[in-house]
Amino acid sequence: MRKLIEQFLKFGVVGAIAFCIDYGVLMLLSQGLGWDPVLSAAISFCVSVIFNYLASMKYVFQRRDDMSRQREFAVFIALSVVGLGINELVMLAGTAALGTGALAVTFTKLVATAVVMVWNFLSRKKWLEAK
Protein backbone atom coordinates (compact mmCIF):
# COMPACT_ATOMS: atom_id res chain seq x y z
CA MET A 1 0.00 0.00 0.00
CA ARG A 2 2.86 2.36 0.80
CA LYS A 3 4.36 1.86 -2.68
CA LEU A 4 1.02 2.70 -4.26
CA ILE A 5 0.75 5.91 -2.21
CA GLU A 6 4.32 6.92 -3.15
CA GLN A 7 3.58 6.19 -6.79
CA PHE A 8 0.39 8.24 -6.70
CA LEU A 9 2.28 11.15 -5.12
CA LYS A 10 4.89 11.03 -7.90
CA PHE A 11 2.04 10.85 -10.40
CA GLY A 12 0.59 13.94 -8.74
CA VAL A 13 3.83 15.92 -9.05
CA VAL A 14 4.22 14.99 -12.73
CA GLY A 15 0.54 15.76 -13.25
CA ALA A 16 0.83 19.15 -11.55
CA ILE A 17 3.68 20.16 -13.85
CA ALA A 18 1.79 18.83 -16.88
CA PHE A 19 -1.27 20.79 -15.73
CA CYS A 20 0.77 24.00 -15.56
CA ILE A 21 1.92 23.41 -19.14
CA ASP A 22 -1.62 22.51 -20.24
CA TYR A 23 -3.27 25.44 -18.45
CA GLY A 24 -0.62 27.93 -19.56
CA VAL A 25 -1.01 27.03 -23.24
CA LEU A 26 -4.82 26.94 -22.87
CA MET A 27 -4.96 30.44 -21.39
CA LEU A 28 -2.45 31.83 -23.88
CA LEU A 29 -4.49 30.54 -26.80
CA SER A 30 -8.03 31.10 -25.49
CA GLN A 31 -7.66 34.29 -23.49
CA GLY A 32 -4.48 35.82 -24.94
CA LEU A 33 -5.13 35.10 -28.62
CA GLY A 34 -8.92 34.81 -28.46
CA TRP A 35 -9.11 31.28 -29.87
CA ASP A 36 -12.02 28.96 -29.15
CA PRO A 37 -11.48 27.44 -25.66
CA VAL A 38 -12.37 23.90 -26.77
CA LEU A 39 -9.84 24.00 -29.64
CA SER A 40 -7.29 25.64 -27.32
CA ALA A 41 -7.87 22.88 -24.75
CA ALA A 42 -7.20 20.19 -27.36
CA ILE A 43 -3.92 21.82 -28.41
CA SER A 44 -2.76 22.47 -24.85
CA PHE A 45 -3.65 18.91 -23.83
CA CYS A 46 -1.54 17.49 -26.66
CA VAL A 47 1.44 19.67 -25.72
CA SER A 48 1.26 18.52 -22.09
CA VAL A 49 1.00 14.84 -23.12
CA ILE A 50 4.55 14.94 -24.49
CA PHE A 51 5.95 16.09 -21.14
CA ASN A 52 3.67 13.68 -19.31
CA TYR A 53 4.89 10.67 -21.29
CA LEU A 54 8.56 11.44 -20.72
CA ALA A 55 8.17 12.18 -17.00
CA SER A 56 5.64 9.42 -16.22
CA MET A 57 7.66 6.66 -17.80
CA LYS A 58 10.87 7.86 -16.16
CA TYR A 59 9.67 8.71 -12.63
CA VAL A 60 6.24 7.19 -12.00
CA PHE A 61 5.67 3.87 -13.75
CA GLN A 62 8.07 0.96 -13.95
CA ARG A 63 8.73 -0.04 -17.55
CA ARG A 64 7.54 -3.42 -18.75
CA ASP A 65 10.34 -5.63 -20.05
CA ASP A 66 7.98 -7.31 -22.51
CA MET A 67 7.06 -4.04 -24.26
CA SER A 68 9.22 -2.07 -26.68
CA ARG A 69 9.50 1.71 -26.32
CA GLN A 70 7.57 2.10 -29.57
CA ARG A 71 4.69 -0.03 -28.34
CA GLU A 72 4.81 1.66 -24.93
CA PHE A 73 4.53 5.06 -26.63
CA ALA A 74 1.69 3.83 -28.86
CA VAL A 75 -0.25 2.53 -25.83
CA PHE A 76 0.45 5.78 -23.95
CA ILE A 77 -0.87 7.81 -26.90
CA ALA A 78 -3.94 5.59 -27.28
CA LEU A 79 -4.76 6.04 -23.59
CA SER A 80 -4.11 9.78 -23.94
CA VAL A 81 -6.52 10.01 -26.89
CA VAL A 82 -9.25 8.67 -24.60
CA GLY A 83 -8.17 11.25 -22.02
CA LEU A 84 -8.32 13.95 -24.71
CA GLY A 85 -11.87 12.86 -25.56
CA ILE A 86 -12.89 13.11 -21.91
CA ASN A 87 -11.15 16.50 -21.65
CA GLU A 88 -12.93 17.82 -24.73
CA LEU A 89 -16.36 16.62 -23.59
CA VAL A 90 -15.95 18.31 -20.21
CA MET A 91 -14.60 21.51 -21.82
CA LEU A 92 -17.46 21.58 -24.33
CA ALA A 93 -20.11 21.05 -21.63
CA GLY A 94 -18.45 23.46 -19.20
CA THR A 95 -18.00 26.32 -21.64
CA ALA A 96 -21.53 25.82 -22.98
CA ALA A 97 -22.91 26.06 -19.46
CA LEU A 98 -20.57 28.67 -17.95
CA GLY A 99 -19.24 30.69 -20.88
CA THR A 100 -15.77 31.37 -22.25
CA GLY A 101 -14.46 33.94 -19.79
CA ALA A 102 -11.19 33.28 -17.99
CA LEU A 103 -12.84 32.19 -14.73
CA ALA A 104 -15.31 29.87 -16.48
CA VAL A 105 -12.56 28.30 -18.60
CA THR A 106 -10.35 27.89 -15.53
CA PHE A 107 -13.07 26.19 -13.51
CA THR A 108 -14.02 23.94 -16.41
CA LYS A 109 -10.37 22.99 -16.99
CA LEU A 110 -9.95 22.08 -13.31
CA VAL A 111 -12.95 19.75 -13.49
CA ALA A 112 -11.70 18.22 -16.76
CA THR A 113 -8.24 17.72 -15.26
CA ALA A 114 -9.60 15.93 -12.18
CA VAL A 115 -11.67 13.53 -14.29
CA VAL A 116 -8.85 12.83 -16.76
CA MET A 117 -6.35 12.38 -13.91
CA VAL A 118 -8.31 9.42 -12.56
CA TRP A 119 -8.51 7.88 -16.05
CA ASN A 120 -4.79 8.43 -16.66
CA PHE A 121 -3.61 6.85 -13.42
CA LEU A 122 -5.83 3.79 -13.59
CA SER A 123 -5.32 3.12 -17.30
CA ARG A 124 -1.55 3.64 -17.27
CA LYS A 125 -1.16 1.48 -14.19
CA LYS A 126 -3.15 -1.30 -15.86
CA TRP A 127 -1.64 -1.23 -19.38
CA LEU A 128 1.82 0.28 -19.03
CA GLU A 129 3.30 -0.73 -15.72
CA ALA A 130 5.25 -3.91 -15.05
CA LYS A 131 3.36 -6.35 -12.87
XYZ file of C-alpha atoms in Angstrom:
131
model
C 0.000 0.000 0.000
C 2.864 2.361 0.802
C 4.364 1.864 -2.682
C 1.020 2.704 -4.260
C 0.753 5.908 -2.212
C 4.316 6.917 -3.148
C 3.583 6.190 -6.790
C 0.387 8.236 -6.696
C 2.277 11.154 -5.118
C 4.889 11.025 -7.902
C 2.045 10.852 -10.401
C 0.587 13.940 -8.739
C 3.827 15.916 -9.052
C 4.219 14.987 -12.730
C 0.543 15.757 -13.253
C 0.832 19.154 -11.548
C 3.676 20.161 -13.853
C 1.788 18.828 -16.879
C -1.269 20.789 -15.726
C 0.770 23.996 -15.562
C 1.916 23.414 -19.135
C -1.618 22.511 -20.241
C -3.266 25.444 -18.447
C -0.620 27.935 -19.562
C -1.008 27.034 -23.237
C -4.822 26.942 -22.871
C -4.959 30.438 -21.391
C -2.449 31.830 -23.877
C -4.487 30.539 -26.803
C -8.026 31.100 -25.490
C -7.655 34.291 -23.491
C -4.483 35.818 -24.939
C -5.134 35.104 -28.619
C -8.923 34.808 -28.465
C -9.112 31.281 -29.874
C -12.016 28.962 -29.147
C -11.480 27.443 -25.661
C -12.370 23.897 -26.773
C -9.835 24.000 -29.639
C -7.295 25.642 -27.320
C -7.866 22.878 -24.754
C -7.197 20.188 -27.360
C -3.923 21.821 -28.413
C -2.760 22.473 -24.851
C -3.650 18.910 -23.827
C -1.537 17.485 -26.655
C 1.439 19.670 -25.717
C 1.257 18.521 -22.094
C 0.997 14.840 -23.117
C 4.549 14.943 -24.494
C 5.946 16.093 -21.138
C 3.669 13.683 -19.308
C 4.892 10.673 -21.288
C 8.559 11.443 -20.716
C 8.168 12.177 -17.003
C 5.644 9.424 -16.216
C 7.661 6.658 -17.803
C 10.870 7.865 -16.160
C 9.670 8.715 -12.632
C 6.243 7.187 -11.996
C 5.675 3.873 -13.746
C 8.072 0.957 -13.952
C 8.729 -0.040 -17.548
C 7.540 -3.420 -18.745
C 10.335 -5.632 -20.050
C 7.977 -7.313 -22.510
C 7.056 -4.044 -24.256
C 9.221 -2.074 -26.676
C 9.497 1.705 -26.315
C 7.566 2.103 -29.567
C 4.693 -0.028 -28.337
C 4.814 1.656 -24.930
C 4.527 5.059 -26.625
C 1.692 3.832 -28.859
C -0.248 2.533 -25.830
C 0.445 5.781 -23.950
C -0.867 7.805 -26.903
C -3.944 5.590 -27.276
C -4.761 6.040 -23.589
C -4.109 9.777 -23.936
C -6.516 10.007 -26.889
C -9.248 8.670 -24.604
C -8.170 11.253 -22.023
C -8.324 13.949 -24.710
C -11.866 12.862 -25.560
C -12.888 13.111 -21.907
C -11.148 16.500 -21.646
C -12.930 17.822 -24.732
C -16.365 16.619 -23.594
C -15.953 18.308 -20.209
C -14.596 21.506 -21.825
C -17.463 21.578 -24.328
C -20.106 21.051 -21.632
C -18.454 23.465 -19.200
C -17.996 26.319 -21.641
C -21.529 25.818 -22.982
C -22.910 26.064 -19.464
C -20.573 28.670 -17.951
C -19.244 30.694 -20.880
C -15.769 31.366 -22.251
C -14.463 33.937 -19.785
C -11.195 33.281 -17.994
C -12.844 32.190 -14.726
C -15.314 29.870 -16.481
C -12.557 28.303 -18.604
C -10.346 27.889 -15.534
C -13.074 26.188 -13.511
C -14.017 23.944 -16.413
C -10.371 22.992 -16.988
C -9.952 22.080 -13.306
C -12.951 19.745 -13.495
C -11.697 18.225 -16.755
C -8.240 17.724 -15.259
C -9.600 15.928 -12.185
C -11.671 13.528 -14.285
C -8.850 12.834 -16.760
C -6.347 12.377 -13.909
C -8.312 9.420 -12.561
C -8.515 7.882 -16.049
C -4.789 8.428 -16.658
C -3.611 6.854 -13.425
C -5.834 3.793 -13.590
C -5.322 3.119 -17.297
C -1.552 3.643 -17.268
C -1.164 1.481 -14.191
C -3.148 -1.304 -15.863
C -1.641 -1.234 -19.376
C 1.824 0.282 -19.034
C 3.300 -0.733 -15.720
C 5.249 -3.911 -15.052
C 3.361 -6.352 -12.869
